mmCIF file of C-alpha atoms in Angstrom:
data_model
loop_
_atom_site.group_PDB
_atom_site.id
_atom_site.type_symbol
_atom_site.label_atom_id
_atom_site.label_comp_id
_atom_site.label_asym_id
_atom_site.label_seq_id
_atom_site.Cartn_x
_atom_site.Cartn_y
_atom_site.Cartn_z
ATOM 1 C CA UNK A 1 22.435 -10.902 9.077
ATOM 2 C CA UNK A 2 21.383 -9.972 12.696
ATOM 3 C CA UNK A 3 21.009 -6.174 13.861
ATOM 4 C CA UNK A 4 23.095 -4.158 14.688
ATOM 5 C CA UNK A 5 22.532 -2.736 18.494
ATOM 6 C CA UNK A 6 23.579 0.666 20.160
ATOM 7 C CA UNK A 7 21.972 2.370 23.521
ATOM 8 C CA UNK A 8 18.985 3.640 21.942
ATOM 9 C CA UNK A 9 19.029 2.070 18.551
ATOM 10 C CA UNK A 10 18.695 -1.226 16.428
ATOM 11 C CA UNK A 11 19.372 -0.987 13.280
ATOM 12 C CA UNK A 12 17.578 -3.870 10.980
ATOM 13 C CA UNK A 13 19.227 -5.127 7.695
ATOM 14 C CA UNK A 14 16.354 -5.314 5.293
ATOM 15 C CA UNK A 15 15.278 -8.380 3.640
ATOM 16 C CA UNK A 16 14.083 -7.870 -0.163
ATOM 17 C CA UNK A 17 10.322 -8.317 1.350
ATOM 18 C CA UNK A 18 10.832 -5.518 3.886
ATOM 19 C CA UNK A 19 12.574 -3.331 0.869
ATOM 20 C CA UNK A 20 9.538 -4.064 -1.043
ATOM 21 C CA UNK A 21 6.812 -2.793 1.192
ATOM 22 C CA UNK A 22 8.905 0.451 1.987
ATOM 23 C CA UNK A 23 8.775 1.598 -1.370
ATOM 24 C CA UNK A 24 5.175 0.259 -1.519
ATOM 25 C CA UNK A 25 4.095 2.215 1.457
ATOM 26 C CA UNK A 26 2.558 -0.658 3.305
ATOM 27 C CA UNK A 27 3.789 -2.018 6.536
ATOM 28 C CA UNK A 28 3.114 -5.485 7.618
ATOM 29 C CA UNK A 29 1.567 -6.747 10.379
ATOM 30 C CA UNK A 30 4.465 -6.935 12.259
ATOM 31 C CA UNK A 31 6.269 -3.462 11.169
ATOM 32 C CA UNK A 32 6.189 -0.649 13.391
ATOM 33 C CA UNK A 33 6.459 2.479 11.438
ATOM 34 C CA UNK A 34 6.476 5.902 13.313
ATOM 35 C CA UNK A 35 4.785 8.569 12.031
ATOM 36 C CA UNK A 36 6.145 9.884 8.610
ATOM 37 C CA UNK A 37 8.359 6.720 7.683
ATOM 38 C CA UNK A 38 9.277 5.839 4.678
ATOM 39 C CA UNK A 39 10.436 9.312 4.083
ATOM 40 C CA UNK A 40 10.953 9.815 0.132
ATOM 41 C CA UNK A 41 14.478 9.471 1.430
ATOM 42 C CA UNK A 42 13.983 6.183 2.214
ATOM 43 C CA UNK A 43 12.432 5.120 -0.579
ATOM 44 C CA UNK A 44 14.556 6.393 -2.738
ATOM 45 C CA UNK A 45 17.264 4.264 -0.930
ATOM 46 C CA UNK A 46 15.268 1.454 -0.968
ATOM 47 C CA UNK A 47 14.604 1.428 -4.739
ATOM 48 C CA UNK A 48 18.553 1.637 -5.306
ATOM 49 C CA UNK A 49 18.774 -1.249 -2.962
ATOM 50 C CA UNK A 50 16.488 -3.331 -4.869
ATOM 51 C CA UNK A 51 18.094 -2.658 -8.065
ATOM 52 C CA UNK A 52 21.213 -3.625 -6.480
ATOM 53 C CA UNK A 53 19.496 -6.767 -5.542
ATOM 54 C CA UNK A 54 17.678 -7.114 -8.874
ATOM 55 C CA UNK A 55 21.179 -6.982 -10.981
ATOM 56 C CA UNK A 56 24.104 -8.322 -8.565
ATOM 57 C CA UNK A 57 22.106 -10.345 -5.456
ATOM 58 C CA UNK A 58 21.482 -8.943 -1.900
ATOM 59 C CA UNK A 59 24.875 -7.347 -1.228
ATOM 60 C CA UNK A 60 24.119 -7.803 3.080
ATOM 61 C CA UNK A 61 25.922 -6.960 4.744
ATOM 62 C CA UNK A 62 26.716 -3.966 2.597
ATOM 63 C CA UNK A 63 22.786 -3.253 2.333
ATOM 64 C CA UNK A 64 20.199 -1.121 3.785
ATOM 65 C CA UNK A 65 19.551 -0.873 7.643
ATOM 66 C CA UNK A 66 16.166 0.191 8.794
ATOM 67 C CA UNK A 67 16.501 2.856 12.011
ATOM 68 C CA UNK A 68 14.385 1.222 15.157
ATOM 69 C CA UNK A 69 14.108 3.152 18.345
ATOM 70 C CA UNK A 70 15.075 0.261 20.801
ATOM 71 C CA UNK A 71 12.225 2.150 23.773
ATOM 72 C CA UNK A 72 9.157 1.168 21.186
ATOM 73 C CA UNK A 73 11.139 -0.839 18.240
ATOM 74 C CA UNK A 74 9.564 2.096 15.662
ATOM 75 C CA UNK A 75 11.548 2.488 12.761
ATOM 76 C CA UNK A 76 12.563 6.187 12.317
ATOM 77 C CA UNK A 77 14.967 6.196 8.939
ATOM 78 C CA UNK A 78 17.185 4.244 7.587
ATOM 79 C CA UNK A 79 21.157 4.338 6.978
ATOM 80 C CA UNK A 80 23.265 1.710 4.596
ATOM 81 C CA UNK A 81 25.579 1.508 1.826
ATOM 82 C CA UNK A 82 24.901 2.373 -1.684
ATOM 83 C CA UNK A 83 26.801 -1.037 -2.574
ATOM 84 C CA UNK A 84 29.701 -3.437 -1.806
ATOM 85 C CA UNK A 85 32.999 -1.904 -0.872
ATOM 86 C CA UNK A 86 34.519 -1.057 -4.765
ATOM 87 C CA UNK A 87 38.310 -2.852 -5.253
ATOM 88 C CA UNK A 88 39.924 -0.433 -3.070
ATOM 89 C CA UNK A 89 37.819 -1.104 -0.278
ATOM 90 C CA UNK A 90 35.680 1.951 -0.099
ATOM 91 C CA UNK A 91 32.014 2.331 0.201
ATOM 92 C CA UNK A 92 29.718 5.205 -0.069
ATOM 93 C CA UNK A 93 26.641 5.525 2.582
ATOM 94 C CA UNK A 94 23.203 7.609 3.088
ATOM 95 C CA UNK A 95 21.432 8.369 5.941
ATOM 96 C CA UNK A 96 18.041 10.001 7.157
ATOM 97 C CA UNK A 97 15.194 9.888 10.114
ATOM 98 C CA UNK A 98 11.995 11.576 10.029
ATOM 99 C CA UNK A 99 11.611 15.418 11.465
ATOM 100 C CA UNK A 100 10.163 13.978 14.237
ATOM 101 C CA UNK A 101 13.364 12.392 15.250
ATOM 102 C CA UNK A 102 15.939 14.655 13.992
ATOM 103 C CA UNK A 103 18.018 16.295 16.262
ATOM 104 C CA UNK A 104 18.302 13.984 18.521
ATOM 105 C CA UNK A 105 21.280 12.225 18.288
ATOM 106 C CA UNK A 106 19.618 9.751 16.343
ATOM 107 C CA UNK A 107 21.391 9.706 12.969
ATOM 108 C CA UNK A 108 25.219 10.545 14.298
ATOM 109 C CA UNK A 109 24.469 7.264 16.997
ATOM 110 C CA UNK A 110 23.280 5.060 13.559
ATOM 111 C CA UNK A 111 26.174 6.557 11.623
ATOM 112 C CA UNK A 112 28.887 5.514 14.299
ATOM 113 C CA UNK A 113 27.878 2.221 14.551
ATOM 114 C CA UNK A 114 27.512 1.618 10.991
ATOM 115 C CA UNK A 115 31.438 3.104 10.802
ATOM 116 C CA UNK A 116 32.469 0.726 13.081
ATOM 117 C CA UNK A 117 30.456 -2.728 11.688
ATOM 118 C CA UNK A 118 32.124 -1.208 7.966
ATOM 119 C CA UNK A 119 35.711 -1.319 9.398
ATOM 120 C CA UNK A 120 35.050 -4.167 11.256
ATOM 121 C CA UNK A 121 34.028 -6.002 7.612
ATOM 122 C CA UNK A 122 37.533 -4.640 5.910
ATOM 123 C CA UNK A 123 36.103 -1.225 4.533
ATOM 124 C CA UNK A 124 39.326 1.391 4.425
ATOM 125 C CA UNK A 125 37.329 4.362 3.250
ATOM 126 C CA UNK A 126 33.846 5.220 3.674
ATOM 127 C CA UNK A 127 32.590 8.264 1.798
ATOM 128 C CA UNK A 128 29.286 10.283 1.606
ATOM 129 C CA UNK A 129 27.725 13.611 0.691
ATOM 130 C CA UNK A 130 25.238 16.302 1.771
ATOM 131 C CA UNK A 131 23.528 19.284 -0.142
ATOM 132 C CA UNK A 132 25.605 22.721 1.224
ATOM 133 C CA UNK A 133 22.504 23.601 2.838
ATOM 134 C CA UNK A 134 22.157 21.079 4.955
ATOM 135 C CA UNK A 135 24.090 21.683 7.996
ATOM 136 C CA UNK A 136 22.423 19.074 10.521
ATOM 137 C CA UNK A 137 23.574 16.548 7.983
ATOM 138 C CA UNK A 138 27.155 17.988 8.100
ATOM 139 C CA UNK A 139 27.363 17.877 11.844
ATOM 140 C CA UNK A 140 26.200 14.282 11.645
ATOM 141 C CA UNK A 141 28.981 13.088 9.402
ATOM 142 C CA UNK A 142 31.892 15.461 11.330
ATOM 143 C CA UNK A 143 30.246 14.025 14.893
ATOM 144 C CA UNK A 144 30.550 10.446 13.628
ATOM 145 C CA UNK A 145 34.611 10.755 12.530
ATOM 146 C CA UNK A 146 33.844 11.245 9.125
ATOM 147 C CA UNK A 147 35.935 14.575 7.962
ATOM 148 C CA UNK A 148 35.881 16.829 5.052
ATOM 149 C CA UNK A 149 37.186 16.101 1.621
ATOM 150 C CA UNK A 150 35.732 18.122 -0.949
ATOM 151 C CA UNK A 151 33.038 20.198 -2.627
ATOM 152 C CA UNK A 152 31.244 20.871 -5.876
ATOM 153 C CA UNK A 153 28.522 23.522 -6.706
ATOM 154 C CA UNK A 154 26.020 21.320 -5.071
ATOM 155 C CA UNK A 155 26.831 19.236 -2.408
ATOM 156 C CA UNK A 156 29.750 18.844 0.492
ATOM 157 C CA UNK A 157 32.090 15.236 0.822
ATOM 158 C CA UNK A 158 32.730 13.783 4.211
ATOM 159 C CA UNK A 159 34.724 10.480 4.231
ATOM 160 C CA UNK A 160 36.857 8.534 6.642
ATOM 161 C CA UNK A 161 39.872 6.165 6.247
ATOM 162 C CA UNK A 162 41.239 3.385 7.823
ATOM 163 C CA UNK A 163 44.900 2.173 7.525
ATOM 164 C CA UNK A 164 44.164 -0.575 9.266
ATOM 165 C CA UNK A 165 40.317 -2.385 10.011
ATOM 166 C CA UNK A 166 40.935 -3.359 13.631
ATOM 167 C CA UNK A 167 37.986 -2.390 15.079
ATOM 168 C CA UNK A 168 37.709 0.765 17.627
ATOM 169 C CA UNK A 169 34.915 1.719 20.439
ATOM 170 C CA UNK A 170 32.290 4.207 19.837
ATOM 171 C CA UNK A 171 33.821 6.671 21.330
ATOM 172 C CA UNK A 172 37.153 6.277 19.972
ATOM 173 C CA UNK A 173 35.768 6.335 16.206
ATOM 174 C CA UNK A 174 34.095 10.147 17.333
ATOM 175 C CA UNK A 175 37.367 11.152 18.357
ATOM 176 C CA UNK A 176 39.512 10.761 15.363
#
């Protein structure tokens, strides 16, 4: 798998190792962590990851991405899917970046490209959730194309479909 590359972003597929050390809490010599990564967010998405892993084999390129700011190659969050596309061809995802980085842009840039590399790999629907509380997280999924589609006591459903997977610019995918 190679990264994935916007204008201010790479975002990393994680190998097992790198998986392994995020939930561990210790970088290696070559990992550039900015300041309050992992978040418990990202570990808990790394320990589903590594389950995955564990019972089914790496399911890259429907895995975790790591969240590098391309100006210093940090890693800020992380974004991915919480497995394969299911027989229909849908996929769930989670997102997050550290406080430090929120509101920036950061997670609705990741989210977009992430949309586009899923259609681009024959996803049709891509699905995800956020608690009602948290707005920022709302704005992320509506400002990435995602729209809508449900609610429960707890959290809010955003998802986007594809009747086709011919894949779209940026800035078309934020537009529909």
């Amino acid at each position: 798998m190679t990264d994935l590359v916007t204008e201010r972003l790479v975002l990393h597929p994680m190998t097992v190792g790198e998986a392994e050390r995020v939930v561990a809490g210790e970088p290696d010599s070559g990992a550039r962590w900015a300041p309050g990564y992992p978040t418990d967010g990202d570990v808990f998405a790394t320990r589903r990851f590594l389950g995955t892993c564990a019972s089914t084999g790496d399911p890259q390129p429907f895995g975790n991405y790591e969240i590098r700011r391309r100006e210093d190659g940090r890693a800020i969050g992380g974004l991915g899917f919480h497995g394969p596309p299911d027989a229909n061809g849908g996929v769930t995802i989670g997102y997050g970046v550290i406080p430090s980085a929120q509101g920036q842009g950061y997670a609705s840039e990741a989210l977009r490209e992430l949309l586009l590399f899923a259609r681009a790999h024959g996803v049709t629907c891509v699905k995800g959730d956020a608690d009602h509380d948290n707005i920022a997280s709302h704005h992320v999924m509506l400002a990435s194309g995602m729209r809508p589609a449900g609610q429960d006591e707890r959290v809010r459903y955003f998802e986007i479909t594809w009747t086709d997977t011919t894949p779209v610019s940026t800035s078309e995918q934020a537009h529909r």
